[in-house]
């Protein structure tokens, strides 16, 4: 299945492309949302994401280019720069802001929402900044891979998910091939952000492909080469109830999250 992202806006008016969490692909268990933000035009990103809450999942922000400043209600503060990753476990609750630290130039990256299993939704929030130099880079014949989480060709990524998953950023040169092992039964996707790849079908720039549930994923770059992110996760197979920035298992837990936010105890329960 190949899915195009849809253009939308979020935060205080940041233009972005929603790839998972859209009408075409509501979720891919355990992934709840994938956004790509990318623009040279400050009007598309300057308003940023002023303070807002989350509960029940993890946000993984991968900056290809640009500088963002993060602050949250637990006192954590971080600076995202080119090639860095911010791994935030919202757990029982966090209120944070994600604001650009630049007034011109290119901002480009991804935010992926990874669900937390039922018994971990109310764990204390956690935050980790991963500088670009701490993300292992694996060179293989025909390309390179940055390992954000999980293991690939002997390198282990610094991300520490609370459920089985991997997350790589791969560059594949013209006509080169790559095989990516995926554990049987895991849900996997790839999203092409430059160039074109060939799997069992053609996947172009700005398209996501949901991969098969069994066997390795065989990828070939088209003649202009390709850059893509690829992630896979063990499905939680649990009920999902969504309410804006909160993702829980039941409707009443969502209502409780809104109540806790409105009464100022979101991150104190
Ligand atoms: Mn957020």
mmCIF file of C-alpha atoms and ligand atoms in Angstrom:
data_model
loop_
_atom_site.group_PDB
_atom_site.id
_atom_site.type_symbol
_atom_site.label_atom_id
_atom_site.label_comp_id
_atom_site.label_asym_id
_atom_site.label_seq_id
_atom_site.Cartn_x
_atom_site.Cartn_y
_atom_site.Cartn_z
ATOM 1 C CA UNK A 1 0.000 0.000 0.000
ATOM 2 C CA UNK A 2 1.364 3.414 -0.987
ATOM 3 C CA UNK A 3 -0.034 6.501 0.745
ATOM 4 C CA UNK A 4 0.643 10.147 -0.078
ATOM 5 C CA UNK A 5 0.897 12.560 2.821
ATOM 6 C CA UNK A 6 -1.698 15.303 3.096
ATOM 7 C CA UNK A 7 -0.824 18.966 3.497
ATOM 8 C CA UNK A 8 -2.160 20.416 6.739
ATOM 9 C CA UNK A 9 -1.125 22.713 9.537
ATOM 10 C CA UNK A 10 -0.660 22.268 13.269
ATOM 11 C CA UNK A 11 0.665 24.137 16.281
ATOM 12 C CA UNK A 12 0.256 27.903 15.844
ATOM 13 C CA UNK A 13 0.109 27.516 12.064
ATOM 14 C CA UNK A 14 3.058 25.369 10.997
ATOM 15 C CA UNK A 15 2.542 23.958 7.511
ATOM 16 C CA UNK A 16 3.352 20.284 7.348
ATOM 17 C CA UNK A 17 2.661 17.033 5.572
ATOM 18 C CA UNK A 18 0.759 14.420 7.638
ATOM 19 C CA UNK A 19 1.688 10.933 6.547
ATOM 20 C CA UNK A 20 0.406 8.702 9.357
ATOM 21 C CA UNK A 21 -2.598 9.950 11.325
ATOM 22 C CA UNK A 22 -4.406 11.027 8.173
ATOM 23 C CA UNK A 23 -7.722 9.816 6.724
ATOM 24 C CA UNK A 24 -5.824 7.446 4.389
ATOM 25 C CA UNK A 25 -3.726 5.889 7.157
ATOM 26 C CA UNK A 26 -5.106 6.580 10.609
ATOM 27 C CA UNK A 27 -2.369 4.592 12.344
ATOM 28 C CA UNK A 28 0.039 1.741 11.821
ATOM 29 C CA UNK A 29 0.202 0.074 15.217
ATOM 30 C CA UNK A 30 2.305 1.071 17.230
ATOM 31 C CA UNK A 31 2.829 4.248 15.162
ATOM 32 C CA UNK A 32 0.146 6.873 15.713
ATOM 33 C CA UNK A 33 1.346 9.774 13.617
ATOM 34 C CA UNK A 34 4.096 10.822 11.242
ATOM 35 C CA UNK A 35 4.518 14.429 10.150
ATOM 36 C CA UNK A 36 7.110 15.879 7.801
ATOM 37 C CA UNK A 37 7.831 19.559 8.138
ATOM 38 C CA UNK A 38 9.994 21.112 5.486
ATOM 39 C CA UNK A 39 10.246 24.647 4.198
ATOM 40 C CA UNK A 40 12.607 27.429 3.243
ATOM 41 C CA UNK A 41 9.843 29.927 3.961
ATOM 42 C CA UNK A 42 9.801 31.169 7.594
ATOM 43 C CA UNK A 43 6.050 31.825 7.298
ATOM 44 C CA UNK A 44 5.578 28.050 7.191
ATOM 45 C CA UNK A 45 7.307 27.404 10.537
ATOM 46 C CA UNK A 46 7.960 30.620 12.480
ATOM 47 C CA UNK A 47 4.842 30.336 14.677
ATOM 48 C CA UNK A 48 6.108 27.015 16.033
ATOM 49 C CA UNK A 49 4.278 24.882 18.568
ATOM 50 C CA UNK A 50 3.539 26.973 21.693
ATOM 51 C CA UNK A 51 2.878 25.153 25.004
ATOM 52 C CA UNK A 52 0.586 22.136 24.591
ATOM 53 C CA UNK A 53 0.093 18.849 26.459
ATOM 54 C CA UNK A 54 0.652 15.186 25.632
ATOM 55 C CA UNK A 55 -0.180 11.953 27.448
ATOM 56 C CA UNK A 56 0.123 8.267 26.663
ATOM 57 C CA UNK A 57 2.832 7.974 23.987
ATOM 58 C CA UNK A 58 6.309 9.032 22.854
ATOM 59 C CA UNK A 59 7.246 11.711 20.329
ATOM 60 C CA UNK A 60 10.406 11.221 18.302
ATOM 61 C CA UNK A 61 11.514 14.331 16.438
ATOM 62 C CA UNK A 62 14.265 13.964 13.857
ATOM 63 C CA UNK A 63 15.660 17.181 12.431
ATOM 64 C CA UNK A 64 17.255 16.872 9.023
ATOM 65 C CA UNK A 65 17.887 20.630 8.935
ATOM 66 C CA UNK A 66 17.124 23.477 11.262
ATOM 67 C CA UNK A 67 17.119 24.557 14.865
ATOM 68 C CA UNK A 68 14.275 24.179 17.356
ATOM 69 C CA UNK A 69 14.086 24.888 21.077
ATOM 70 C CA UNK A 70 12.163 22.570 23.407
ATOM 71 C CA UNK A 71 10.964 23.373 26.924
ATOM 72 C CA UNK A 72 8.655 21.279 29.072
ATOM 73 C CA UNK A 73 6.812 21.153 32.358
ATOM 74 C CA UNK A 74 9.299 18.727 33.906
ATOM 75 C CA UNK A 75 12.050 21.342 33.556
ATOM 76 C CA UNK A 76 13.711 19.759 30.563
ATOM 77 C CA UNK A 77 15.090 22.034 27.905
ATOM 78 C CA UNK A 78 16.793 21.078 24.688
ATOM 79 C CA UNK A 79 18.110 22.418 21.432
ATOM 80 C CA UNK A 80 17.482 20.471 18.278
ATOM 81 C CA UNK A 81 20.021 21.065 15.538
ATOM 82 C CA UNK A 82 20.779 19.590 12.116
ATOM 83 C CA UNK A 83 20.720 15.800 12.262
ATOM 84 C CA UNK A 84 19.698 15.532 15.922
ATOM 85 C CA UNK A 85 16.849 13.608 17.514
ATOM 86 C CA UNK A 86 14.639 14.493 20.449
ATOM 87 C CA UNK A 87 13.043 11.525 22.158
ATOM 88 C CA UNK A 88 10.255 12.567 24.501
ATOM 89 C CA UNK A 89 8.246 10.077 26.513
ATOM 90 C CA UNK A 90 5.074 11.903 27.489
ATOM 91 C CA UNK A 91 3.944 9.107 29.799
ATOM 92 C CA UNK A 92 1.351 10.388 32.285
ATOM 93 C CA UNK A 93 1.727 13.907 31.018
ATOM 94 C CA UNK A 94 3.937 16.683 29.831
ATOM 95 C CA UNK A 95 3.302 20.233 28.637
ATOM 96 C CA UNK A 96 5.898 21.404 26.183
ATOM 97 C CA UNK A 97 6.691 23.954 23.526
ATOM 98 C CA UNK A 98 8.590 23.364 20.298
ATOM 99 C CA UNK A 99 9.693 26.673 18.820
ATOM 100 C CA UNK A 100 12.035 27.523 15.934
ATOM 101 C CA UNK A 101 15.358 29.078 16.837
ATOM 102 C CA UNK A 102 15.877 30.573 13.419
ATOM 103 C CA UNK A 103 14.090 33.277 11.478
ATOM 104 C CA UNK A 104 15.240 32.257 8.021
ATOM 105 C CA UNK A 105 16.558 29.267 6.115
ATOM 106 C CA UNK A 106 15.538 25.658 5.797
ATOM 107 C CA UNK A 107 13.684 23.732 8.466
ATOM 108 C CA UNK A 108 13.138 20.089 7.654
ATOM 109 C CA UNK A 109 12.419 16.976 9.656
ATOM 110 C CA UNK A 110 9.965 14.450 10.986
ATOM 111 C CA UNK A 111 7.906 13.863 14.094
ATOM 112 C CA UNK A 112 6.848 10.283 14.759
ATOM 113 C CA UNK A 113 4.402 9.321 17.528
ATOM 114 C CA UNK A 114 5.072 5.920 19.059
ATOM 115 C CA UNK A 115 2.312 4.488 21.220
ATOM 116 C CA UNK A 116 2.996 3.317 24.763
ATOM 117 C CA UNK A 117 1.577 -0.020 25.896
ATOM 118 C CA UNK A 118 -1.376 0.124 28.309
ATOM 119 C CA UNK A 119 0.735 -0.629 31.366
ATOM 120 C CA UNK A 120 3.213 2.175 30.542
ATOM 121 C CA UNK A 121 0.894 5.007 29.539
ATOM 122 C CA UNK A 122 1.097 6.613 32.972
ATOM 123 C CA UNK A 123 4.849 6.247 33.571
ATOM 124 C CA UNK A 124 6.739 9.428 34.553
ATOM 125 C CA UNK A 125 7.665 11.597 31.577
ATOM 126 C CA UNK A 126 11.211 11.425 30.232
ATOM 127 C CA UNK A 127 13.239 13.396 27.781
ATOM 128 C CA UNK A 128 16.401 12.709 25.818
ATOM 129 C CA UNK A 129 18.291 14.898 23.381
ATOM 130 C CA UNK A 130 20.379 12.885 20.944
ATOM 131 C CA UNK A 131 22.998 14.977 19.146
ATOM 132 C CA UNK A 132 23.763 14.079 15.536
ATOM 133 C CA UNK A 133 27.209 12.776 16.436
ATOM 134 C CA UNK A 134 25.648 10.165 18.752
ATOM 135 C CA UNK A 135 23.623 8.585 15.951
ATOM 136 C CA UNK A 136 25.664 5.735 14.432
ATOM 137 C CA UNK A 137 26.223 5.925 10.714
ATOM 138 C CA UNK A 138 26.726 2.663 8.850
ATOM 139 C CA UNK A 139 28.318 2.689 5.415
ATOM 140 C CA UNK A 140 27.438 -0.252 3.180
ATOM 141 C CA UNK A 141 28.023 -0.875 -0.535
ATOM 142 C CA UNK A 142 25.731 1.617 -2.274
ATOM 143 C CA UNK A 143 24.660 3.758 0.625
ATOM 144 C CA UNK A 144 24.615 4.803 4.251
ATOM 145 C CA UNK A 145 22.229 4.303 7.148
ATOM 146 C CA UNK A 146 21.773 6.376 10.305
ATOM 147 C CA UNK A 147 20.493 4.193 13.111
ATOM 148 C CA UNK A 148 18.179 6.201 15.362
ATOM 149 C CA UNK A 149 16.756 3.205 17.209
ATOM 150 C CA UNK A 150 17.160 -0.535 16.994
ATOM 151 C CA UNK A 151 20.008 -2.425 15.378
ATOM 152 C CA UNK A 152 21.187 -2.380 11.795
ATOM 153 C CA UNK A 153 24.311 -4.017 10.375
ATOM 154 C CA UNK A 154 25.828 -4.305 13.822
ATOM 155 C CA UNK A 155 25.191 -0.709 14.912
ATOM 156 C CA UNK A 156 22.743 0.058 17.712
ATOM 157 C CA UNK A 157 20.828 3.317 17.781
ATOM 158 C CA UNK A 158 20.652 5.523 20.887
ATOM 159 C CA UNK A 159 16.845 5.690 20.982
ATOM 160 C CA UNK A 160 15.255 3.782 23.862
ATOM 161 C CA UNK A 161 11.679 2.913 22.937
ATOM 162 C CA UNK A 162 9.358 1.306 25.479
ATOM 163 C CA UNK A 163 8.168 -1.204 22.888
ATOM 164 C CA UNK A 164 9.954 -3.131 20.143
ATOM 165 C CA UNK A 165 10.802 -0.873 17.209
ATOM 166 C CA UNK A 166 13.543 0.359 14.919
ATOM 167 C CA UNK A 167 14.005 3.623 13.075
ATOM 168 C CA UNK A 168 16.601 4.296 10.365
ATOM 169 C CA UNK A 169 17.377 7.072 7.902
ATOM 170 C CA UNK A 170 18.834 5.600 4.711
ATOM 171 C CA UNK A 171 20.487 6.994 1.628
ATOM 172 C CA UNK A 172 20.712 4.615 -1.300
ATOM 173 C CA UNK A 173 22.655 5.463 -4.438
ATOM 174 C CA UNK A 174 21.383 5.113 -7.978
ATOM 175 C CA UNK A 175 20.275 1.555 -8.848
ATOM 176 C CA UNK A 176 21.706 0.107 -5.628
ATOM 177 C CA UNK A 177 19.859 -2.517 -3.634
ATOM 178 C CA UNK A 178 19.379 -3.079 0.050
ATOM 179 C CA UNK A 179 17.705 -5.718 2.173
ATOM 180 C CA UNK A 180 16.296 -4.619 5.534
ATOM 181 C CA UNK A 181 15.423 -7.369 8.002
ATOM 182 C CA UNK A 182 12.028 -6.947 9.678
ATOM 183 C CA UNK A 183 10.789 -9.255 12.427
ATOM 184 C CA UNK A 184 7.773 -11.259 11.235
ATOM 185 C CA UNK A 185 4.545 -9.725 12.490
ATOM 186 C CA UNK A 186 5.936 -6.244 13.015
ATOM 187 C CA UNK A 187 4.347 -3.339 11.176
ATOM 188 C CA UNK A 188 6.840 -1.537 8.971
ATOM 189 C CA UNK A 189 6.755 1.497 6.738
ATOM 190 C CA UNK A 190 9.136 3.585 4.727
ATOM 191 C CA UNK A 191 8.751 7.172 3.622
ATOM 192 C CA UNK A 192 10.714 8.553 0.679
ATOM 193 C CA UNK A 193 11.801 12.166 1.150
ATOM 194 C CA UNK A 194 14.154 12.387 -1.832
ATOM 195 C CA UNK A 195 14.262 10.405 -5.056
ATOM 196 C CA UNK A 196 12.382 7.236 -5.888
ATOM 197 C CA UNK A 197 12.634 3.628 -4.764
ATOM 198 C CA UNK A 198 11.324 0.368 -6.110
ATOM 199 C CA UNK A 199 9.946 -2.293 -3.809
ATOM 200 C CA UNK A 200 7.131 -4.429 -5.195
ATOM 201 C CA UNK A 201 5.943 -1.083 -6.562
ATOM 202 C CA UNK A 202 7.352 2.375 -7.179
ATOM 203 C CA UNK A 203 7.478 4.722 -4.193
ATOM 204 C CA UNK A 204 8.197 8.351 -5.023
ATOM 205 C CA UNK A 205 9.218 11.381 -3.000
ATOM 206 C CA UNK A 206 6.547 12.332 -0.418
ATOM 207 C CA UNK A 207 5.005 8.851 -0.442
ATOM 208 C CA UNK A 208 4.807 6.272 2.327
ATOM 209 C CA UNK A 209 4.756 2.545 1.694
ATOM 210 C CA UNK A 210 3.382 0.074 4.217
ATOM 211 C CA UNK A 211 5.658 -2.952 3.998
ATOM 212 C CA UNK A 212 4.746 -6.614 4.116
ATOM 213 C CA UNK A 213 4.434 -8.316 7.476
ATOM 214 C CA UNK A 214 6.840 -11.152 6.776
ATOM 215 C CA UNK A 215 10.328 -11.433 5.393
ATOM 216 C CA UNK A 216 13.048 -8.920 4.686
ATOM 217 C CA UNK A 217 12.247 -5.739 2.832
ATOM 218 C CA UNK A 218 14.009 -5.616 -0.552
ATOM 219 C CA UNK A 219 14.626 -2.101 -1.786
ATOM 220 C CA UNK A 220 16.175 -0.770 -4.971
ATOM 221 C CA UNK A 221 16.877 2.892 -5.628
ATOM 222 C CA UNK A 222 15.754 4.340 -8.950
ATOM 223 C CA UNK A 223 18.293 5.995 -11.225
ATOM 224 C CA UNK A 224 18.468 9.254 -9.285
ATOM 225 C CA UNK A 225 19.018 7.495 -5.932
ATOM 226 C CA UNK A 226 16.837 7.955 -2.865
ATOM 227 C CA UNK A 227 16.688 9.052 0.741
ATOM 228 C CA UNK A 228 14.038 7.564 3.011
ATOM 229 C CA UNK A 229 13.197 6.857 6.602
ATOM 230 C CA UNK A 230 12.148 3.367 7.534
ATOM 231 C CA UNK A 231 10.633 2.198 10.809
ATOM 232 C CA UNK A 232 9.035 -0.945 12.143
ATOM 233 C CA UNK A 233 7.364 -1.788 15.406
ATOM 234 C CA UNK A 234 5.767 -4.640 17.274
ATOM 235 C CA UNK A 235 2.018 -4.047 17.215
ATOM 236 C CA UNK A 236 0.498 -3.489 20.650
ATOM 237 C CA UNK A 237 -2.927 -4.849 19.607
ATOM 238 C CA UNK A 238 -4.616 -2.751 22.282
ATOM 239 C CA UNK A 239 -7.615 -0.422 21.999
ATOM 240 C CA UNK A 240 -6.654 3.101 20.927
ATOM 241 C CA UNK A 241 -8.671 6.129 21.959
ATOM 242 C CA UNK A 242 -7.423 9.450 20.629
ATOM 243 C CA UNK A 243 -8.269 12.925 21.792
ATOM 244 C CA UNK A 244 -6.085 15.573 20.159
ATOM 245 C CA UNK A 245 -2.749 15.510 22.008
ATOM 246 C CA UNK A 246 -3.724 12.526 24.172
ATOM 247 C CA UNK A 247 -3.736 8.855 23.157
ATOM 248 C CA UNK A 248 -5.123 6.377 25.667
ATOM 249 C CA UNK A 249 -7.012 3.068 25.597
ATOM 250 C CA UNK A 250 -10.522 4.262 26.480
ATOM 251 C CA UNK A 251 -12.715 7.325 25.997
ATOM 252 C CA UNK A 252 -12.961 7.875 29.753
ATOM 253 C CA UNK A 253 -9.158 8.001 30.018
ATOM 254 C CA UNK A 254 -9.160 10.719 27.323
ATOM 255 C CA UNK A 255 -11.792 12.699 29.224
ATOM 256 C CA UNK A 256 -9.682 12.288 32.369
ATOM 257 C CA UNK A 257 -6.621 13.608 30.502
ATOM 258 C CA UNK A 258 -8.503 16.750 29.424
ATOM 259 C CA UNK A 259 -9.777 17.209 32.986
ATOM 260 C CA UNK A 260 -6.282 16.776 34.419
ATOM 261 C CA UNK A 261 -4.921 19.299 31.910
ATOM 262 C CA UNK A 262 -7.652 21.840 32.616
ATOM 263 C CA UNK A 263 -7.207 21.521 36.368
ATOM 264 C CA UNK A 264 -3.437 21.804 36.129
ATOM 265 C CA UNK A 265 -2.578 18.313 37.366
ATOM 266 C CA UNK A 266 -1.769 16.627 34.027
ATOM 267 C CA UNK A 267 1.844 15.961 34.980
ATOM 268 C CA UNK A 268 1.205 15.624 38.730
ATOM 269 C CA UNK A 269 -1.188 12.651 38.939
HETATM 270 MN MN1 LIG B 1 4.202 18.293 20.940
#
